[in-house]
Amino acid sequence: MPNFKDGSVFHQLPTDSNFDTIHAPGQITPFSGIYKCQSCGFECASVKGHTLPPERGCANHHSQWKASSGVVSWRLVAAAIHVTANA
Ligand SMILES: [Zn+2]
């Protein structure tokens, strides 16, 4: 999970299904925030409208990452708030 110092800056949304959706590598990022690889736990930041990291295998995340195999799929774990309607 993402590291943080002050938990009071996070707003938990337990029923928001946007955090349940699984995204394919290279797909357009639906919400700016932190995404987690469902295979190995690697996390990345991605901006709405840009593409999620395109690598299809966990070994391509980073040379120093713990996982060396697996098929990549991304899930939103922390979303940046850009509009007050989502707050
Ligand atoms: Zn991975």
Short mmCIF file of C-alpha atoms and ligand atoms in Angstrom, two decimals:
data_model
loop_
_atom_site.label_atom_id
_atom_site.label_comp_id
_atom_site.label_asym_id
_atom_site.label_seq_id
_atom_site.Cartn_x
_atom_site.Cartn_y
_atom_site.Cartn_z
CA MET A 1 0.00 0.00 0.00
CA PRO A 2 1.15 3.57 -0.50
CA ASN A 3 3.20 5.03 2.32
CA PHE A 4 1.98 8.16 4.07
CA LYS A 5 2.75 10.22 7.16
CA ASP A 6 -0.57 11.85 7.97
CA GLY A 7 -3.62 9.57 7.59
CA SER A 8 -5.97 12.50 8.12
CA VAL A 9 -5.35 13.66 4.55
CA PHE A 10 -6.97 10.50 3.18
CA HIS A 11 -10.71 10.09 2.72
CA GLN A 12 -11.92 6.49 2.73
CA LEU A 13 -14.62 5.63 0.18
CA PRO A 14 -15.46 1.97 0.97
CA THR A 15 -18.35 1.71 -1.51
CA ASP A 16 -16.67 3.46 -4.48
CA SER A 17 -16.47 0.83 -7.21
CA ASN A 18 -13.84 2.84 -9.10
CA PHE A 19 -11.33 1.29 -6.70
CA ASP A 20 -12.42 -2.23 -7.71
CA THR A 21 -11.96 -1.90 -11.46
CA ILE A 22 -9.01 -3.75 -12.98
CA HIS A 23 -7.20 -1.93 -15.80
CA ALA A 24 -5.03 -3.34 -18.55
CA PRO A 25 -1.48 -2.09 -19.20
CA GLY A 26 -1.46 0.87 -21.56
CA GLN A 27 -5.12 1.71 -20.92
CA ILE A 28 -6.10 5.38 -20.53
CA THR A 29 -5.90 6.36 -16.85
CA PRO A 30 -9.44 7.09 -15.61
CA PHE A 31 -8.44 8.95 -12.41
CA SER A 32 -5.17 10.60 -11.38
CA GLY A 33 -3.62 8.67 -8.54
CA ILE A 34 -1.66 5.64 -7.45
CA TYR A 35 -2.23 2.29 -9.15
CA LYS A 36 -1.11 -1.11 -7.90
CA CYS A 37 -0.12 -4.11 -9.98
CA GLN A 38 -2.50 -6.91 -8.98
CA SER A 39 0.15 -9.53 -9.62
CA CYS A 40 3.13 -8.29 -7.59
CA GLY A 41 2.12 -5.16 -5.67
CA PHE A 42 4.28 -2.69 -7.58
CA GLU A 43 2.78 0.81 -7.43
CA CYS A 44 2.91 3.65 -9.92
CA ALA A 45 1.48 7.15 -10.19
CA SER A 46 -0.53 7.95 -13.30
CA VAL A 47 -2.38 11.05 -14.48
CA LYS A 48 -5.93 11.05 -15.83
CA GLY A 49 -5.91 10.95 -19.63
CA HIS A 50 -2.38 9.57 -19.85
CA THR A 51 -1.77 5.86 -20.25
CA LEU A 52 -1.10 3.42 -17.45
CA PRO A 53 2.37 1.86 -17.65
CA PRO A 54 2.37 -0.42 -20.71
CA GLU A 55 4.52 -3.27 -19.42
CA ARG A 56 2.68 -6.59 -19.54
CA GLY A 57 5.11 -8.50 -17.32
CA CYS A 58 6.08 -7.68 -13.73
CA ALA A 59 9.78 -8.09 -14.51
CA ASN A 60 9.56 -4.89 -16.54
CA HIS A 61 8.37 -2.66 -13.64
CA HIS A 62 11.82 -1.91 -12.28
CA SER A 63 15.08 -3.82 -12.16
CA GLN A 64 15.19 -3.63 -8.35
CA TRP A 65 11.56 -4.62 -7.76
CA LYS A 66 10.96 -7.83 -5.75
CA ALA A 67 8.78 -9.61 -8.31
CA SER A 68 10.21 -11.18 -11.39
CA SER A 69 7.17 -12.78 -13.00
CA GLY A 70 3.47 -12.29 -13.44
CA VAL A 71 0.96 -10.64 -15.74
CA VAL A 72 0.37 -6.97 -15.03
CA SER A 73 -3.04 -5.48 -14.30
CA TRP A 74 -3.60 -2.19 -12.52
CA ARG A 75 -6.08 -1.19 -9.80
CA LEU A 76 -6.57 2.30 -8.35
CA VAL A 77 -5.57 2.43 -4.66
CA ALA A 78 -5.42 6.20 -3.99
CA ALA A 79 -7.05 8.92 -6.07
CA ALA A 80 -6.10 12.58 -6.17
CA ILE A 81 -9.04 14.92 -5.64
CA HIS A 82 -9.41 17.33 -8.55
CA VAL A 83 -13.09 18.23 -8.24
CA THR A 84 -15.07 18.84 -5.07
CA ALA A 85 -17.94 16.60 -6.26
CA ASN A 86 -15.79 13.55 -5.49
CA ALA A 87 -14.72 14.74 -2.04
ZN ZN B 1 3.59 -6.53 -11.28
#
